[in-house]
């Protein structure tokens, strides 16, 4: 008997400790890893086009008590009790998102961009239907019909690419659409640096009676700031991630007009997901609030200006850029014809504290794991505060790593370290 009392007291004390101890006290191993990751993010220039640094407020919301709540269903129609407060935060996220993009309906529950796309497919098509997306090797995304992804296994996927100048040729897209008669046309990419003409895509979709799905994962930030055409008036369904240019937590969103609202909501839950991540939804609400502030537009403008400067400066050093430049936050270095591969350049840049990922480029004959290109993006470094003159220096470092190779390492590393010191992360 005494033992039972002692044990339950011990458990109560342990429970209390678990609720009170911070990460450092409770799990020094994970704490130590986290401190080192913080240092890595501070000491390197993150030029991965899909990464960013969230605000302190987004971090707090993501790590908040909302993490504990199950809330299957939608606000005011849940399958669990006790959802009245998390309902408020989800409604806030939805209303802010609708205001940013001007859509009639929004679902903020997708766990990621790929989950958002899966739910959109689930709502609009049936297994075996045909979908038309951008070729992965020319800038598209895995979840747009790649044979390695569920989208390519459930659907018959056909693809469009870019022309010899690196631009989408809308006449060719129309030709393919007329020939293939897809159920869904996907307008969106993960490595396309030019403006996407959503109105043209809708005209094409109308001609073949297809749904238009706009995936704006990469360009959501510039669209939110009015610096890239908005697909909402043209696409039947629009999906996005929230962590890239949009600068929110890792997650997904879906937007559509009221006529598809119910289908989309049901496709997310119970169609393809279970309980939503309420802490992530709280963090999305915070990020959407930030996107509605006037200074957000300045940030997005700087992202685009910095990308343009980086592209132009690289070209001045003789580096080939796919499509000859950029209209958005990213650019692709084309290494076709050089011995240097994308993988080697990625590895070499790591030696000078620059983190950017290899990518296939149009006309690439190397495997995706090796690639003949490198993708560079400016969202994360712009959040740190870097300006155009910093990108002139960065271009010189990248160009030296291509033209001269690792022999220029020491001086290049010093330039990067100096920039990182001038713009510390919190
Ligand atoms: N969205 C991809 C990227 O652009 O990095 C990852 O899936």
CSV table of C-alpha atoms and ligand atoms in Angstrom, one decimal:
chain,number,residue,atom,x,y,z
A,1,UNK,CA,0.0,0.0,0.0
A,2,UNK,CA,2.7,2.4,1.1
A,3,UNK,CA,4.6,1.6,-2.2
A,4,UNK,CA,1.5,2.4,-4.3
A,5,UNK,CA,1.2,5.8,-2.6
A,6,UNK,CA,4.9,6.4,-2.9
A,7,UNK,CA,4.8,5.5,-6.6
A,8,UNK,CA,1.9,7.6,-7.5
A,9,UNK,CA,3.5,10.6,-5.6
A,10,UNK,CA,6.6,10.0,-7.6
A,11,UNK,CA,4.7,9.9,-10.9
A,12,UNK,CA,2.9,13.1,-9.9
A,13,UNK,CA,6.2,14.8,-9.2
A,14,UNK,CA,7.6,13.5,-12.5
A,15,UNK,CA,4.5,14.7,-14.3
A,16,UNK,CA,4.9,18.1,-12.7
A,17,UNK,CA,8.6,18.2,-13.7
A,18,UNK,CA,7.8,17.4,-17.3
A,19,UNK,CA,5.4,20.3,-17.4
A,20,UNK,CA,7.8,22.7,-15.9
A,21,UNK,CA,11.3,21.8,-17.1
A,22,UNK,CA,12.6,23.6,-20.2
A,23,UNK,CA,14.3,21.8,-23.1
A,24,UNK,CA,17.8,22.4,-21.8
A,25,UNK,CA,16.9,20.9,-18.4
A,26,UNK,CA,14.8,18.0,-19.7
A,27,UNK,CA,16.6,17.0,-22.8
A,28,UNK,CA,20.2,18.3,-23.1
A,29,UNK,CA,20.8,16.2,-26.2
A,30,UNK,CA,18.0,17.8,-28.3
A,31,UNK,CA,18.8,21.2,-26.7
A,32,UNK,CA,22.5,20.9,-27.8
A,33,UNK,CA,21.4,19.9,-31.4
A,34,UNK,CA,19.1,22.8,-31.5
A,35,UNK,CA,21.8,25.3,-30.3
A,36,UNK,CA,24.1,23.9,-33.0
A,37,UNK,CA,21.4,24.2,-35.7
A,38,UNK,CA,20.8,27.8,-34.6
A,39,UNK,CA,24.5,28.5,-35.0
A,40,UNK,CA,24.5,26.9,-38.5
A,41,UNK,CA,21.6,29.1,-39.6
A,42,UNK,CA,23.5,32.1,-38.3
A,43,UNK,CA,26.9,31.3,-39.7
A,44,UNK,CA,25.8,30.4,-43.2
A,45,UNK,CA,24.1,32.3,-46.0
A,46,UNK,CA,21.0,30.3,-46.7
A,47,UNK,CA,20.3,30.7,-50.4
A,48,UNK,CA,17.9,27.8,-50.7
A,49,UNK,CA,15.0,29.4,-52.5
A,50,UNK,CA,12.4,27.6,-50.5
A,51,UNK,CA,13.7,28.4,-47.0
A,52,UNK,CA,13.2,31.5,-44.8
A,53,UNK,CA,13.5,32.6,-41.2
A,54,UNK,CA,10.2,33.0,-39.3
A,55,UNK,CA,9.6,35.8,-36.8
A,56,UNK,CA,9.9,35.3,-33.1
A,57,UNK,CA,6.1,35.6,-32.9
A,58,UNK,CA,5.6,32.7,-35.4
A,59,UNK,CA,8.1,30.6,-33.5
A,60,UNK,CA,6.2,31.3,-30.2
A,61,UNK,CA,2.8,30.4,-31.7
A,62,UNK,CA,4.3,27.2,-33.3
A,63,UNK,CA,5.6,26.2,-29.9
A,64,UNK,CA,2.5,27.1,-28.1
A,65,UNK,CA,-0.1,25.1,-26.1
A,66,UNK,CA,-2.3,24.7,-29.2
A,67,UNK,CA,-0.1,21.7,-29.9
A,68,UNK,CA,-2.1,19.7,-27.4
A,69,UNK,CA,-5.5,20.0,-29.0
A,70,UNK,CA,-7.3,17.6,-31.3
A,71,UNK,CA,-9.8,19.4,-33.5
A,72,UNK,CA,-10.8,17.1,-36.4
A,73,UNK,CA,-13.4,18.9,-38.6
A,74,UNK,CA,-13.7,22.6,-39.4
A,75,UNK,CA,-14.3,25.5,-37.0
A,76,UNK,CA,-17.8,25.3,-35.4
A,77,UNK,CA,-18.2,21.7,-36.7
A,78,UNK,CA,-15.7,19.6,-34.9
A,79,UNK,CA,-15.6,15.9,-33.9
A,80,UNK,CA,-14.1,16.7,-30.5
A,81,UNK,CA,-15.2,18.8,-27.6
A,82,UNK,CA,-13.2,21.7,-26.2
A,83,UNK,CA,-12.5,23.3,-29.6
A,84,UNK,CA,-14.1,26.7,-29.0
A,85,UNK,CA,-10.8,28.5,-28.4
A,86,UNK,CA,-8.8,26.8,-31.2
A,87,UNK,CA,-11.8,27.6,-33.5
A,88,UNK,CA,-11.0,31.2,-32.9
A,89,UNK,CA,-7.4,30.9,-34.0
A,90,UNK,CA,-8.4,28.8,-37.1
A,91,UNK,CA,-11.1,31.4,-38.1
A,92,UNK,CA,-8.5,34.2,-37.6
A,93,UNK,CA,-6.0,32.3,-39.9
A,94,UNK,CA,-8.8,31.7,-42.5
A,95,UNK,CA,-10.0,35.3,-42.5
A,96,UNK,CA,-6.5,36.8,-42.7
A,97,UNK,CA,-5.6,34.4,-45.6
A,98,UNK,CA,-8.8,35.4,-47.5
A,99,UNK,CA,-7.9,39.0,-47.1
A,100,UNK,CA,-4.3,38.6,-48.3
A,101,UNK,CA,-5.3,36.8,-51.5
A,102,UNK,CA,-8.9,37.9,-52.0
A,103,UNK,CA,-10.3,34.4,-52.2
A,104,UNK,CA,-13.8,33.3,-51.2
A,105,UNK,CA,-12.9,30.2,-49.3
A,106,UNK,CA,-9.7,29.0,-47.5
A,107,UNK,CA,-8.6,25.8,-45.8
A,108,UNK,CA,-5.6,26.3,-43.6
A,109,UNK,CA,-5.3,22.7,-42.4
A,110,UNK,CA,-3.0,21.0,-45.0
A,111,UNK,CA,0.2,19.8,-43.3
A,112,UNK,CA,2.3,20.7,-46.3
A,113,UNK,CA,2.2,21.9,-49.9
A,114,UNK,CA,2.3,18.3,-51.1
A,115,UNK,CA,-0.7,17.5,-48.8
A,116,UNK,CA,-2.5,20.5,-50.1
A,117,UNK,CA,-2.0,19.3,-53.7
A,118,UNK,CA,-3.1,15.7,-52.8
A,119,UNK,CA,-6.3,17.1,-51.3
A,120,UNK,CA,-6.9,19.2,-54.4
A,121,UNK,CA,-6.5,16.2,-56.6
A,122,UNK,CA,-8.8,14.2,-54.3
A,123,UNK,CA,-11.5,16.9,-54.7
A,124,UNK,CA,-11.2,17.4,-58.4
A,125,UNK,CA,-10.3,14.1,-60.0
A,126,UNK,CA,-10.5,10.3,-59.8
A,127,UNK,CA,-7.6,7.8,-59.9
A,128,UNK,CA,-6.8,7.1,-63.6
A,129,UNK,CA,-7.7,10.6,-64.7
A,130,UNK,CA,-5.1,12.6,-66.6
A,131,UNK,CA,-3.2,15.6,-65.1
A,132,UNK,CA,-1.0,18.0,-66.9
A,133,UNK,CA,1.8,19.6,-65.0
A,134,UNK,CA,5.3,21.1,-65.5
A,135,UNK,CA,8.1,18.6,-66.0
A,136,UNK,CA,10.1,18.1,-62.7
A,137,UNK,CA,13.4,18.3,-64.7
A,138,UNK,CA,12.4,21.7,-66.1
A,139,UNK,CA,11.2,23.3,-62.9
A,140,UNK,CA,8.1,21.4,-61.8
A,141,UNK,CA,7.4,19.7,-58.5
A,142,UNK,CA,7.3,16.1,-57.4
A,143,UNK,CA,3.7,16.4,-56.4
A,144,UNK,CA,2.6,17.5,-59.9
A,145,UNK,CA,2.5,14.0,-61.4
A,146,UNK,CA,6.0,12.6,-60.9
A,147,UNK,CA,6.1,8.9,-61.3
A,148,UNK,CA,7.8,8.7,-57.9
A,149,UNK,CA,4.9,10.5,-56.2
A,150,UNK,CA,1.4,9.4,-55.4
A,151,UNK,CA,0.2,12.0,-58.0
A,152,UNK,CA,2.0,10.1,-60.7
A,153,UNK,CA,0.9,6.7,-59.4
A,154,UNK,CA,-2.8,7.5,-59.1
A,155,UNK,CA,-3.1,9.7,-62.2
A,156,UNK,CA,-1.9,9.4,-65.7
A,157,UNK,CA,0.5,12.4,-65.8
A,158,UNK,CA,1.6,14.3,-68.9
A,159,UNK,CA,3.9,17.3,-68.9
A,160,UNK,CA,4.8,20.6,-70.4
A,161,UNK,CA,8.3,22.2,-70.1
A,162,UNK,CA,10.0,25.4,-71.1
A,163,UNK,CA,11.2,26.6,-74.5
A,164,UNK,CA,14.9,27.0,-75.5
A,165,UNK,CA,15.0,30.4,-73.7
A,166,UNK,CA,13.7,28.9,-70.4
A,167,UNK,CA,10.2,30.3,-70.6
A,168,UNK,CA,6.8,28.5,-70.6
A,169,UNK,CA,5.5,28.5,-74.1
A,170,UNK,CA,1.7,28.8,-73.7
A,171,UNK,CA,1.0,27.8,-77.3
A,172,UNK,CA,2.8,24.5,-76.6
A,173,UNK,CA,0.9,24.1,-73.3
A,174,UNK,CA,-2.4,24.6,-75.3
A,175,UNK,CA,-1.3,22.1,-77.9
A,176,UNK,CA,-0.5,19.4,-75.3
A,177,UNK,CA,-3.7,20.2,-73.5
A,178,UNK,CA,-5.8,19.8,-76.7
A,179,UNK,CA,-4.0,16.5,-77.5
A,180,UNK,CA,-4.1,15.0,-74.0
A,181,UNK,CA,-7.4,16.5,-72.6
A,182,UNK,CA,-6.4,16.4,-68.9
A,183,UNK,CA,-8.9,16.7,-66.1
A,184,UNK,CA,-6.5,19.1,-64.2
A,185,UNK,CA,-3.9,21.5,-65.5
A,186,UNK,CA,-1.3,22.5,-62.9
A,187,UNK,CA,0.3,26.0,-63.1
A,188,UNK,CA,3.1,26.1,-60.7
A,189,UNK,CA,6.8,25.3,-60.2
A,190,UNK,CA,9.6,24.9,-57.7
A,191,UNK,CA,12.4,26.2,-60.0
A,192,UNK,CA,10.9,28.6,-62.5
A,193,UNK,CA,12.2,32.2,-62.3
A,194,UNK,CA,9.7,33.9,-64.6
A,195,UNK,CA,6.2,35.4,-64.2
A,196,UNK,CA,3.5,32.8,-64.5
A,197,UNK,CA,0.5,33.9,-66.7
A,198,UNK,CA,-2.4,32.4,-64.8
A,199,UNK,CA,-5.0,34.1,-67.0
A,200,UNK,CA,-3.4,32.3,-70.0
A,201,UNK,CA,-3.4,29.0,-68.2
A,202,UNK,CA,-7.2,29.5,-67.4
A,203,UNK,CA,-7.9,30.2,-71.1
A,204,UNK,CA,-6.2,26.9,-71.9
A,205,UNK,CA,-8.1,25.1,-69.2
A,206,UNK,CA,-11.4,26.5,-70.5
A,207,UNK,CA,-10.6,25.3,-74.0
A,208,UNK,CA,-10.2,21.7,-72.9
A,209,UNK,CA,-12.7,21.8,-70.1
A,210,UNK,CA,-10.1,21.1,-67.4
A,211,UNK,CA,-9.8,22.4,-63.9
A,212,UNK,CA,-6.9,24.8,-63.3
A,213,UNK,CA,-4.9,24.2,-60.2
A,214,UNK,CA,-2.4,27.0,-59.3
A,215,UNK,CA,0.4,25.9,-57.0
A,216,UNK,CA,1.9,29.2,-55.7
A,217,UNK,CA,4.2,27.6,-53.1
A,218,UNK,CA,7.2,29.6,-54.3
A,219,UNK,CA,5.7,32.9,-55.3
A,220,UNK,CA,3.0,33.3,-52.6
A,221,UNK,CA,5.0,36.1,-50.9
A,222,UNK,CA,5.3,38.3,-54.0
A,223,UNK,CA,1.7,37.6,-54.9
A,224,UNK,CA,0.6,38.6,-51.3
A,225,UNK,CA,2.5,41.8,-51.8
A,226,UNK,CA,1.0,42.5,-55.2
A,227,UNK,CA,4.3,42.0,-57.0
A,228,UNK,CA,3.3,39.0,-59.0
A,229,UNK,CA,-0.1,38.4,-60.8
A,230,UNK,CA,-2.6,36.7,-58.4
A,231,UNK,CA,-4.1,33.4,-59.6
A,232,UNK,CA,-7.3,33.6,-57.5
A,233,UNK,CA,-9.5,35.0,-60.2
A,234,UNK,CA,-8.3,32.4,-62.7
A,235,UNK,CA,-7.7,29.1,-60.9
A,236,UNK,CA,-10.4,26.8,-59.7
A,237,UNK,CA,-8.2,25.9,-56.8
A,238,UNK,CA,-5.0,27.5,-55.5
A,239,UNK,CA,-2.5,25.7,-53.2
A,240,UNK,CA,0.6,26.8,-51.5
A,241,UNK,CA,3.1,26.1,-48.8
A,242,UNK,CA,3.4,28.7,-46.0
A,243,UNK,CA,7.1,28.6,-45.2
A,244,UNK,CA,8.8,29.8,-48.3
A,245,UNK,CA,8.5,33.4,-49.5
A,246,UNK,CA,5.3,33.7,-47.5
A,247,UNK,CA,7.5,33.4,-44.4
A,248,UNK,CA,5.2,31.4,-42.1
A,249,UNK,CA,5.5,28.0,-40.4
A,250,UNK,CA,6.0,24.8,-42.4
A,251,UNK,CA,2.6,23.9,-43.8
A,252,UNK,CA,0.1,24.2,-46.6
A,253,UNK,CA,-3.1,26.0,-47.6
A,254,UNK,CA,-5.8,25.7,-50.2
A,255,UNK,CA,-8.0,28.5,-51.6
A,256,UNK,CA,-11.0,28.3,-53.9
A,257,UNK,CA,-14.3,29.9,-54.6
A,258,UNK,CA,-17.4,29.0,-52.6
A,259,UNK,CA,-18.7,26.4,-55.1
A,260,UNK,CA,-15.8,24.1,-54.3
A,261,UNK,CA,-15.5,24.9,-50.6
A,262,UNK,CA,-17.2,21.8,-49.3
A,263,UNK,CA,-15.4,19.5,-51.7
A,264,UNK,CA,-12.0,20.9,-50.7
A,265,UNK,CA,-12.8,20.8,-46.9
A,266,UNK,CA,-13.9,17.2,-47.2
A,267,UNK,CA,-10.8,16.3,-49.3
A,268,UNK,CA,-8.5,17.6,-46.5
A,269,UNK,CA,-10.5,16.0,-43.7
A,270,UNK,CA,-11.5,13.2,-43.7
A,271,UNK,CA,-10.2,12.6,-47.3
A,272,UNK,CA,-6.5,12.9,-46.9
A,273,UNK,CA,-5.7,14.0,-43.3
A,274,UNK,CA,-6.7,13.4,-39.7
A,275,UNK,CA,-6.5,16.0,-37.0
A,276,UNK,CA,-5.1,19.5,-38.0
A,277,UNK,CA,-2.0,20.8,-36.3
A,278,UNK,CA,-3.5,23.6,-34.3
A,279,UNK,CA,-0.2,25.0,-33.2
A,280,UNK,CA,0.9,25.3,-36.8
A,281,UNK,CA,-2.5,26.9,-37.6
A,282,UNK,CA,-1.9,29.5,-34.8
A,283,UNK,CA,1.5,30.2,-36.3
A,284,UNK,CA,0.0,30.5,-39.8
A,285,UNK,CA,-2.5,33.1,-38.4
A,286,UNK,CA,0.5,35.1,-37.0
A,287,UNK,CA,2.4,34.9,-40.4
A,288,UNK,CA,-0.7,36.0,-42.3
A,289,UNK,CA,-1.1,38.9,-39.9
A,290,UNK,CA,2.5,39.9,-40.7
A,291,UNK,CA,1.7,39.6,-44.5
A,292,UNK,CA,-1.1,42.1,-44.1
A,293,UNK,CA,1.3,44.8,-42.7
A,294,UNK,CA,2.7,47.5,-45.0
A,295,UNK,CA,6.3,46.6,-44.2
A,296,UNK,CA,5.7,43.1,-45.7
A,297,UNK,CA,5.5,44.7,-49.2
A,298,UNK,CA,8.9,46.3,-48.6
A,299,UNK,CA,10.4,42.9,-47.6
A,300,UNK,CA,9.0,41.2,-50.8
A,301,UNK,CA,10.2,44.1,-52.9
A,302,UNK,CA,13.7,43.7,-51.5
A,303,UNK,CA,13.6,39.9,-52.1
A,304,UNK,CA,12.9,40.5,-55.8
A,305,UNK,CA,15.5,43.3,-56.1
A,306,UNK,CA,18.2,41.2,-54.4
A,307,UNK,CA,17.4,38.2,-56.7
A,308,UNK,CA,17.7,40.5,-59.8
A,309,UNK,CA,21.0,41.9,-58.5
A,310,UNK,CA,22.4,38.4,-57.8
A,311,UNK,CA,21.4,37.2,-61.3
A,312,UNK,CA,22.8,40.3,-63.0
A,313,UNK,CA,26.1,40.2,-61.0
A,314,UNK,CA,26.6,36.5,-61.7
A,315,UNK,CA,26.1,37.2,-65.5
A,316,UNK,CA,28.7,39.9,-65.3
A,317,UNK,CA,31.1,37.3,-64.1
A,318,UNK,CA,30.3,35.2,-67.1
A,319,UNK,CA,27.9,32.8,-65.4
A,320,UNK,CA,24.9,31.5,-67.4
A,321,UNK,CA,21.5,31.9,-65.8
A,322,UNK,CA,18.5,30.0,-67.1
A,323,UNK,CA,16.1,32.3,-69.0
A,324,UNK,CA,18.7,35.1,-68.7
A,325,UNK,CA,17.5,36.4,-65.4
A,326,UNK,CA,14.6,36.4,-62.9
A,327,UNK,CA,11.3,38.0,-62.3
A,328,UNK,CA,10.9,36.5,-58.8
A,329,UNK,CA,12.9,35.4,-55.8
A,330,UNK,CA,15.0,32.7,-57.4
A,331,UNK,CA,17.4,32.0,-60.2
A,332,UNK,CA,19.0,29.0,-61.7
A,333,UNK,CA,22.7,28.7,-62.6
A,334,UNK,CA,23.2,26.6,-65.7
A,335,UNK,CA,26.3,24.5,-65.7
A,336,UNK,CA,25.6,22.5,-68.9
A,337,UNK,CA,28.8,22.2,-70.9
A,338,UNK,CA,31.0,22.6,-67.8
A,339,UNK,CA,32.8,19.7,-66.1
A,340,UNK,CA,31.6,21.1,-62.7
A,341,UNK,CA,28.2,19.5,-61.7
A,342,UNK,CA,25.5,21.0,-59.6
A,343,UNK,CA,26.4,18.5,-56.8
A,344,UNK,CA,30.0,19.6,-56.8
A,345,UNK,CA,29.2,23.3,-56.8
A,346,UNK,CA,26.7,22.7,-53.9
A,347,UNK,CA,29.5,20.9,-52.0
A,348,UNK,CA,32.1,23.6,-52.8
A,349,UNK,CA,29.8,26.4,-51.7
A,350,UNK,CA,29.3,24.7,-48.3
A,351,UNK,CA,33.0,25.2,-47.8
A,352,UNK,CA,32.5,28.9,-47.9
A,353,UNK,CA,29.3,28.8,-45.7
A,354,UNK,CA,26.9,29.2,-48.6
A,355,UNK,CA,23.9,26.8,-48.6
A,356,UNK,CA,22.2,26.4,-51.9
A,357,UNK,CA,20.8,23.3,-53.6
A,358,UNK,CA,21.6,21.7,-56.9
A,359,UNK,CA,18.8,21.4,-59.4
A,360,UNK,CA,18.3,20.0,-62.9
A,361,UNK,CA,18.1,22.7,-65.6
A,362,UNK,CA,16.3,22.5,-69.0
A,363,UNK,CA,18.2,20.2,-71.3
A,364,UNK,CA,20.0,18.5,-68.4
A,365,UNK,CA,21.4,15.1,-69.2
A,366,UNK,CA,22.7,14.4,-65.7
A,367,UNK,CA,20.6,12.5,-63.1
A,368,UNK,CA,18.7,14.7,-60.6
A,369,UNK,CA,21.0,13.6,-57.8
A,370,UNK,CA,24.0,15.1,-59.6
A,371,UNK,CA,22.3,17.8,-61.8
A,372,UNK,CA,23.8,20.5,-64.0
A,373,UNK,CA,22.3,23.5,-62.2
A,374,UNK,CA,22.2,25.3,-58.9
A,375,UNK,CA,19.2,27.1,-57.6
A,376,UNK,CA,19.7,30.3,-55.6
A,377,UNK,CA,17.0,32.2,-53.8
A,378,UNK,CA,16.9,35.4,-51.7
A,379,UNK,CA,14.0,35.1,-49.2
A,380,UNK,CA,16.0,34.0,-46.1
A,381,UNK,CA,19.0,36.3,-46.6
A,382,UNK,CA,16.6,39.2,-47.2
A,383,UNK,CA,14.8,38.5,-44.0
A,384,UNK,CA,18.2,38.8,-42.3
A,385,UNK,CA,18.5,42.3,-43.8
A,386,UNK,CA,21.0,41.7,-46.7
A,387,UNK,CA,20.8,44.3,-49.4
A,388,UNK,CA,21.8,44.6,-53.1
A,389,UNK,CA,25.4,45.5,-52.4
A,390,UNK,CA,25.8,42.3,-50.3
A,391,UNK,CA,24.5,40.2,-53.3
A,392,UNK,CA,27.2,41.8,-55.5
A,393,UNK,CA,29.7,40.3,-53.1
A,394,UNK,CA,27.9,37.0,-52.9
A,395,UNK,CA,27.8,36.8,-56.7
A,396,UNK,CA,31.6,37.2,-56.8
A,397,UNK,CA,32.1,34.4,-54.3
A,398,UNK,CA,29.8,32.0,-56.2
A,399,UNK,CA,31.4,33.0,-59.5
A,400,UNK,CA,34.9,32.4,-58.1
A,401,UNK,CA,33.8,28.9,-56.9
A,402,UNK,CA,32.7,28.2,-60.4
A,403,UNK,CA,35.5,29.8,-62.4
A,404,UNK,CA,38.5,29.4,-60.1
A,405,UNK,CA,37.3,26.6,-57.8
A,406,UNK,CA,38.1,25.9,-54.2
A,407,UNK,CA,41.5,27.5,-54.4
A,408,UNK,CA,39.7,30.8,-53.8
A,409,UNK,CA,38.2,29.4,-50.6
A,410,UNK,CA,39.9,31.4,-47.8
A,411,UNK,CA,39.1,34.8,-49.1
A,412,UNK,CA,35.6,33.9,-50.1
A,413,UNK,CA,34.9,32.4,-46.7
A,414,UNK,CA,36.0,35.6,-45.1
A,415,UNK,CA,33.6,37.6,-47.2
A,416,UNK,CA,30.7,35.4,-46.3
A,417,UNK,CA,31.6,35.3,-42.6
A,418,UNK,CA,31.8,39.1,-42.6
A,419,UNK,CA,28.3,39.3,-44.1
A,420,UNK,CA,26.9,36.8,-41.6
A,421,UNK,CA,28.4,38.9,-38.8
A,422,UNK,CA,26.8,42.0,-40.0
A,423,UNK,CA,23.3,40.4,-40.2
A,424,UNK,CA,22.9,38.1,-37.2
A,425,UNK,CA,19.8,36.1,-36.8
A,426,UNK,CA,17.9,36.4,-33.5
B,1,LIG,N1,9.2,22.8,-52.7
B,1,LIG,C1,10.4,22.2,-52.9
B,1,LIG,C2,11.5,23.3,-53.0
B,1,LIG,O1,11.3,24.1,-53.8
B,1,LIG,O2,12.5,23.2,-52.3
B,1,LIG,C3,10.7,21.1,-51.9
B,1,LIG,O3,9.7,20.2,-52.2
